[in-house]
mmCIF file of N, CA and C in Angstrom:
data_model
loop_
_atom_site.group_PDB
_atom_site.id
_atom_site.type_symbol
_atom_site.label_atom_id
_atom_site.label_comp_id
_atom_site.label_asym_id
_atom_site.label_seq_id
_atom_site.Cartn_x
_atom_site.Cartn_y
_atom_site.Cartn_z
ATOM 1 N N MET A 23 -7.146 -23.428 -1.988
ATOM 2 C CA MET A 23 -6.077 -22.803 -1.240
ATOM 3 C C MET A 23 -6.335 -21.291 -1.203
ATOM 4 N N GLU A 24 -6.104 -20.671 -0.062
ATOM 5 C CA GLU A 24 -6.340 -19.235 0.086
ATOM 6 C C GLU A 24 -5.291 -18.430 -0.680
ATOM 7 N N ALA A 25 -5.660 -17.218 -1.051
ATOM 8 C CA ALA A 25 -4.783 -16.349 -1.824
ATOM 9 C C ALA A 25 -3.462 -16.110 -1.099
ATOM 10 N N LYS A 26 -3.500 -15.881 0.206
ATOM 11 C CA LYS A 26 -2.249 -15.615 0.931
ATOM 12 C C LYS A 26 -1.320 -16.820 0.889
ATOM 13 N N ASP A 27 -1.880 -18.025 0.932
ATOM 14 C CA ASP A 27 -1.055 -19.234 0.854
ATOM 15 C C ASP A 27 -0.442 -19.376 -0.540
ATOM 16 N N LEU A 28 -1.244 -19.079 -1.562
ATOM 17 C CA LEU A 28 -0.727 -19.120 -2.936
ATOM 18 C C LEU A 28 0.376 -18.085 -3.119
ATOM 19 N N PHE A 29 0.174 -16.892 -2.581
ATOM 20 C CA PHE A 29 1.170 -15.824 -2.687
ATOM 21 C C PHE A 29 2.452 -16.197 -1.958
ATOM 22 N N GLN A 30 2.311 -16.882 -0.815
ATOM 23 C CA GLN A 30 3.502 -17.286 -0.067
ATOM 24 C C GLN A 30 4.325 -18.319 -0.832
ATOM 25 N N VAL A 31 3.655 -19.133 -1.655
ATOM 26 C CA VAL A 31 4.397 -20.050 -2.528
ATOM 27 C C VAL A 31 5.164 -19.218 -3.549
ATOM 28 N N SER A 32 4.444 -18.370 -4.267
ATOM 29 C CA SER A 32 5.049 -17.396 -5.181
ATOM 30 C C SER A 32 3.955 -16.518 -5.762
ATOM 31 N N MET A 33 4.342 -15.347 -6.206
ATOM 32 C CA MET A 33 3.374 -14.458 -6.836
ATOM 33 C C MET A 33 2.819 -15.116 -8.101
ATOM 34 N N GLU A 34 3.656 -15.802 -8.840
ATOM 35 C CA GLU A 34 3.214 -16.463 -10.067
ATOM 36 C C GLU A 34 2.165 -17.532 -9.768
ATOM 37 N N THR A 35 2.317 -18.225 -8.649
ATOM 38 C CA THR A 35 1.335 -19.245 -8.268
ATOM 39 C C THR A 35 -0.032 -18.614 -8.064
ATOM 40 N N LEU A 36 -0.070 -17.464 -7.390
ATOM 41 C CA LEU A 36 -1.337 -16.762 -7.189
ATOM 42 C C LEU A 36 -1.885 -16.265 -8.528
ATOM 43 N N ILE A 37 -1.039 -15.685 -9.351
ATOM 44 C CA ILE A 37 -1.478 -15.149 -10.639
ATOM 45 C C ILE A 37 -2.041 -16.252 -11.528
ATOM 46 N N GLU A 38 -1.407 -17.403 -11.546
ATOM 47 C CA GLU A 38 -1.842 -18.498 -12.412
ATOM 48 C C GLU A 38 -3.075 -19.225 -11.882
ATOM 49 N N SER A 39 -3.410 -19.009 -10.618
ATOM 50 C CA SER A 39 -4.584 -19.660 -10.034
ATOM 51 C C SER A 39 -5.855 -18.943 -10.464
ATOM 52 N N GLU A 40 -6.996 -19.544 -10.155
ATOM 53 C CA GLU A 40 -8.292 -18.914 -10.411
ATOM 54 C C GLU A 40 -8.745 -18.075 -9.216
ATOM 55 N N ASN A 41 -7.956 -18.032 -8.159
ATOM 56 C CA ASN A 41 -8.333 -17.338 -6.933
ATOM 57 C C ASN A 41 -8.388 -15.826 -7.160
ATOM 58 N N SER A 42 -9.535 -15.238 -6.833
ATOM 59 C CA SER A 42 -9.688 -13.781 -6.922
ATOM 60 C C SER A 42 -10.140 -13.209 -5.579
ATOM 61 N N ASP A 43 -9.941 -13.968 -4.519
ATOM 62 C CA ASP A 43 -10.368 -13.556 -3.185
ATOM 63 C C ASP A 43 -9.234 -12.844 -2.449
ATOM 64 N N PHE A 44 -8.801 -11.721 -3.052
ATOM 65 C CA PHE A 44 -7.771 -10.894 -2.429
ATOM 66 C C PHE A 44 -7.946 -9.460 -2.890
ATOM 67 N N MET A 45 -7.314 -8.550 -2.156
ATOM 68 C CA MET A 45 -7.373 -7.133 -2.509
ATOM 69 C C MET A 45 -5.953 -6.614 -2.636
ATOM 70 N N VAL A 46 -5.769 -5.664 -3.492
ATOM 71 C CA VAL A 46 -4.510 -4.930 -3.559
ATOM 72 C C VAL A 46 -4.855 -3.449 -3.480
ATOM 73 N N PHE A 47 -4.033 -2.710 -2.777
ATOM 74 C CA PHE A 47 -4.296 -1.288 -2.634
ATOM 75 C C PHE A 47 -2.971 -0.561 -2.489
ATOM 76 N N LYS A 48 -2.979 0.687 -2.907
ATOM 77 C CA LYS A 48 -1.787 1.519 -2.819
ATOM 78 C C LYS A 48 -1.902 2.399 -1.582
ATOM 79 N N VAL A 49 -0.863 2.389 -0.790
ATOM 80 C CA VAL A 49 -0.806 3.225 0.407
ATOM 81 C C VAL A 49 0.094 4.415 0.093
ATOM 82 N N ILE A 50 -0.424 5.594 0.311
ATOM 83 C CA ILE A 50 0.333 6.810 0.037
ATOM 84 C C ILE A 50 0.767 7.421 1.356
ATOM 85 N N GLU A 51 2.058 7.664 1.481
ATOM 86 C CA GLU A 51 2.644 8.263 2.679
ATOM 87 C C GLU A 51 2.339 7.460 3.935
ATOM 88 N N GLY A 52 2.246 6.146 3.810
ATOM 89 C CA GLY A 52 2.073 5.270 4.972
ATOM 90 C C GLY A 52 0.745 5.396 5.689
ATOM 91 N N LYS A 53 -0.270 5.934 5.058
ATOM 92 C CA LYS A 53 -1.552 6.183 5.719
ATOM 93 C C LYS A 53 -2.524 5.024 5.532
ATOM 94 N N VAL A 54 -2.087 3.813 5.864
ATOM 95 C CA VAL A 54 -2.911 2.623 5.697
ATOM 96 C C VAL A 54 -4.125 2.641 6.625
ATOM 97 N N LYS A 55 -4.007 3.223 7.780
ATOM 98 C CA LYS A 55 -5.116 3.236 8.732
ATOM 99 C C LYS A 55 -6.294 4.064 8.234
ATOM 100 N N ASN A 56 -6.074 4.923 7.249
ATOM 101 C CA ASN A 56 -7.150 5.754 6.705
ATOM 102 C C ASN A 56 -7.994 5.010 5.672
ATOM 103 N N LEU A 57 -7.568 3.814 5.285
ATOM 104 C CA LEU A 57 -8.320 3.053 4.288
ATOM 105 C C LEU A 57 -9.585 2.487 4.909
ATOM 106 N N SER A 58 -10.668 2.607 4.195
ATOM 107 C CA SER A 58 -11.960 2.129 4.667
ATOM 108 C C SER A 58 -11.913 0.621 4.925
ATOM 109 N N GLY A 59 -12.366 0.208 6.086
ATOM 110 C CA GLY A 59 -12.440 -1.210 6.427
ATOM 111 C C GLY A 59 -11.132 -1.813 6.887
ATOM 112 N N TYR A 60 -10.117 -1.004 7.102
ATOM 113 C CA TYR A 60 -8.796 -1.518 7.469
ATOM 114 C C TYR A 60 -8.852 -2.451 8.686
ATOM 115 N N ASP A 61 -9.620 -2.093 9.684
ATOM 116 C CA ASP A 61 -9.696 -2.894 10.907
ATOM 117 C C ASP A 61 -10.350 -4.253 10.682
ATOM 118 N N GLU A 62 -11.082 -4.411 9.590
ATOM 119 C CA GLU A 62 -11.784 -5.660 9.321
ATOM 120 C C GLU A 62 -10.930 -6.673 8.571
ATOM 121 N N TRP A 63 -9.811 -6.241 8.012
ATOM 122 C CA TRP A 63 -8.980 -7.138 7.226
ATOM 123 C C TRP A 63 -8.269 -8.112 8.152
ATOM 124 N N SER A 64 -8.269 -9.377 7.789
ATOM 125 C CA SER A 64 -7.672 -10.393 8.648
ATOM 126 C C SER A 64 -6.149 -10.381 8.562
ATOM 127 N N GLU A 65 -5.608 -9.979 7.434
ATOM 128 C CA GLU A 65 -4.154 -9.982 7.276
ATOM 129 C C GLU A 65 -3.746 -8.985 6.207
ATOM 130 N N VAL A 66 -2.642 -8.305 6.442
ATOM 131 C CA VAL A 66 -2.107 -7.344 5.489
ATOM 132 C C VAL A 66 -0.667 -7.742 5.193
ATOM 133 N N ILE A 67 -0.337 -7.842 3.922
ATOM 134 C CA ILE A 67 1.022 -8.143 3.504
ATOM 135 C C ILE A 67 1.508 -6.977 2.657
ATOM 136 N N GLU A 68 2.588 -6.339 3.082
ATOM 137 C CA GLU A 68 3.132 -5.216 2.321
ATOM 138 C C GLU A 68 3.882 -5.745 1.109
ATOM 139 N N ILE A 69 3.674 -5.079 -0.040
ATOM 140 C CA ILE A 69 4.335 -5.453 -1.286
ATOM 141 C C ILE A 69 4.897 -4.200 -1.938
ATOM 142 N N ASP A 70 5.842 -4.382 -2.844
ATOM 143 C CA ASP A 70 6.402 -3.228 -3.546
ATOM 144 C C ASP A 70 5.488 -2.822 -4.703
ATOM 145 N N GLU A 71 5.811 -1.708 -5.326
ATOM 146 C CA GLU A 71 4.925 -1.173 -6.369
ATOM 147 C C GLU A 71 4.846 -2.074 -7.600
ATOM 148 N N THR A 72 5.939 -2.712 -7.964
ATOM 149 C CA THR A 72 5.927 -3.618 -9.113
ATOM 150 C C THR A 72 4.980 -4.785 -8.858
ATOM 151 N N THR A 73 5.048 -5.358 -7.669
ATOM 152 C CA THR A 73 4.161 -6.459 -7.295
ATOM 153 C C THR A 73 2.720 -5.977 -7.263
ATOM 154 N N PHE A 74 2.495 -4.780 -6.718
ATOM 155 C CA PHE A 74 1.156 -4.189 -6.696
ATOM 156 C C PHE A 74 0.573 -4.124 -8.107
ATOM 157 N N LYS A 75 1.353 -3.616 -9.054
ATOM 158 C CA LYS A 75 0.856 -3.458 -10.427
ATOM 159 C C LYS A 75 0.509 -4.807 -11.048
ATOM 160 N N LYS A 76 1.355 -5.812 -10.837
ATOM 161 C CA LYS A 76 1.096 -7.138 -11.399
ATOM 162 C C LYS A 76 -0.145 -7.773 -10.791
ATOM 163 N N LEU A 77 -0.281 -7.684 -9.461
ATOM 164 C CA LEU A 77 -1.439 -8.284 -8.797
ATOM 165 C C LEU A 77 -2.721 -7.521 -9.110
ATOM 166 N N HIS A 78 -2.633 -6.203 -9.216
ATOM 167 C CA HIS A 78 -3.805 -5.394 -9.546
ATOM 168 C C HIS A 78 -4.316 -5.756 -10.934
ATOM 169 N N LEU A 79 -3.411 -5.849 -11.906
ATOM 170 C CA LEU A 79 -3.798 -6.232 -13.265
ATOM 171 C C LEU A 79 -4.423 -7.630 -13.264
ATOM 172 N N ASN A 80 -3.804 -8.561 -12.549
ATOM 173 C CA ASN A 80 -4.314 -9.926 -12.491
ATOM 174 C C ASN A 80 -5.708 -9.972 -11.880
ATOM 175 N N LEU A 81 -5.915 -9.240 -10.807
ATOM 176 C CA LEU A 81 -7.224 -9.214 -10.157
ATOM 177 C C LEU A 81 -8.273 -8.605 -11.077
ATOM 178 N N CYS A 82 -7.922 -7.528 -11.772
ATOM 179 C CA CYS A 82 -8.859 -6.909 -12.719
ATOM 180 C C CYS A 82 -9.238 -7.888 -13.824
ATOM 181 N N GLN A 83 -8.272 -8.636 -14.330
ATOM 182 C CA GLN A 83 -8.555 -9.610 -15.385
ATOM 183 C C GLN A 83 -9.471 -10.722 -14.878
ATOM 184 N N LYS A 84 -9.217 -11.222 -13.680
ATOM 185 C CA LYS A 84 -10.039 -12.305 -13.125
ATOM 186 C C LYS A 84 -11.467 -11.838 -12.870
ATOM 187 N N VAL A 85 -11.605 -10.681 -12.254
ATOM 188 C CA VAL A 85 -12.938 -10.157 -11.963
ATOM 189 C C VAL A 85 -13.647 -9.795 -13.264
ATOM 190 N N GLY A 86 -12.912 -9.273 -14.235
ATOM 191 C CA GLY A 86 -13.495 -8.963 -15.540
ATOM 192 C C GLY A 86 -14.101 -10.195 -16.199
ATOM 193 N N ARG A 87 -13.397 -11.328 -16.114
ATOM 194 C CA ARG A 87 -13.934 -12.573 -16.679
ATOM 195 C C ARG A 87 -15.217 -12.975 -15.971
ATOM 196 N N ILE A 88 -15.241 -12.814 -14.654
ATOM 197 C CA ILE A 88 -16.441 -13.162 -13.873
ATOM 198 C C ILE A 88 -17.608 -12.278 -14.289
ATOM 199 N N VAL A 89 -17.362 -10.983 -14.404
ATOM 200 C CA VAL A 89 -18.417 -10.040 -14.783
ATOM 201 C C VAL A 89 -18.918 -10.330 -16.192
ATOM 202 N N ARG A 90 -17.997 -10.518 -17.126
ATOM 203 C CA ARG A 90 -18.410 -10.796 -18.502
ATOM 204 C C ARG A 90 -19.199 -12.097 -18.606
ATOM 205 N N SER A 91 -18.821 -13.112 -17.854
ATOM 206 C CA SER A 91 -19.564 -14.371 -17.907
ATOM 207 C C SER A 91 -20.969 -14.190 -17.327
ATOM 208 N N GLY A 92 -21.125 -13.310 -16.346
ATOM 209 C CA GLY A 92 -22.452 -13.013 -15.786
ATOM 210 C C GLY A 92 -23.348 -12.328 -16.794
ATOM 211 N N PHE A 93 -22.784 -11.436 -17.614
ATOM 212 C CA PHE A 93 -23.567 -10.757 -18.641
ATOM 213 C C PHE A 93 -23.981 -11.722 -19.731
ATOM 214 N N LYS A 94 -23.117 -12.680 -20.059
ATOM 215 C CA LYS A 94 -23.461 -13.665 -21.085
ATOM 216 C C LYS A 94 -24.634 -14.522 -20.627
ATOM 217 N N ASP A 95 -24.667 -14.840 -19.335
ATOM 218 C CA ASP A 95 -25.748 -15.677 -18.794
ATOM 219 C C ASP A 95 -27.103 -14.970 -18.845
ATOM 220 N N ARG A 96 -27.107 -13.639 -18.847
ATOM 221 C CA ARG A 96 -28.363 -12.882 -18.810
ATOM 222 C C ARG A 96 -28.953 -12.670 -20.198
ATOM 223 N N ARG A 97 -28.255 -13.010 -21.235
ATOM 224 C CA ARG A 97 -28.769 -12.788 -22.592
ATOM 225 C C ARG A 97 -29.798 -13.807 -22.957
#
């Protein structure tokens, strides 16, 4: 299931999943168009700052596990 579909069920559903195929970013003063690659994104969902912090932490943890497992494989 895609990250946006999991998020639409609930934020907790996305957090509890193994899905890390999403991005979170902070927009300052509404300048989203200045973000690199903005035109290439298929969908943008606006979230509040609390949700941003939770999803950002979750994404960092998921990607961190992927990176650490890659380093273990190289030993």
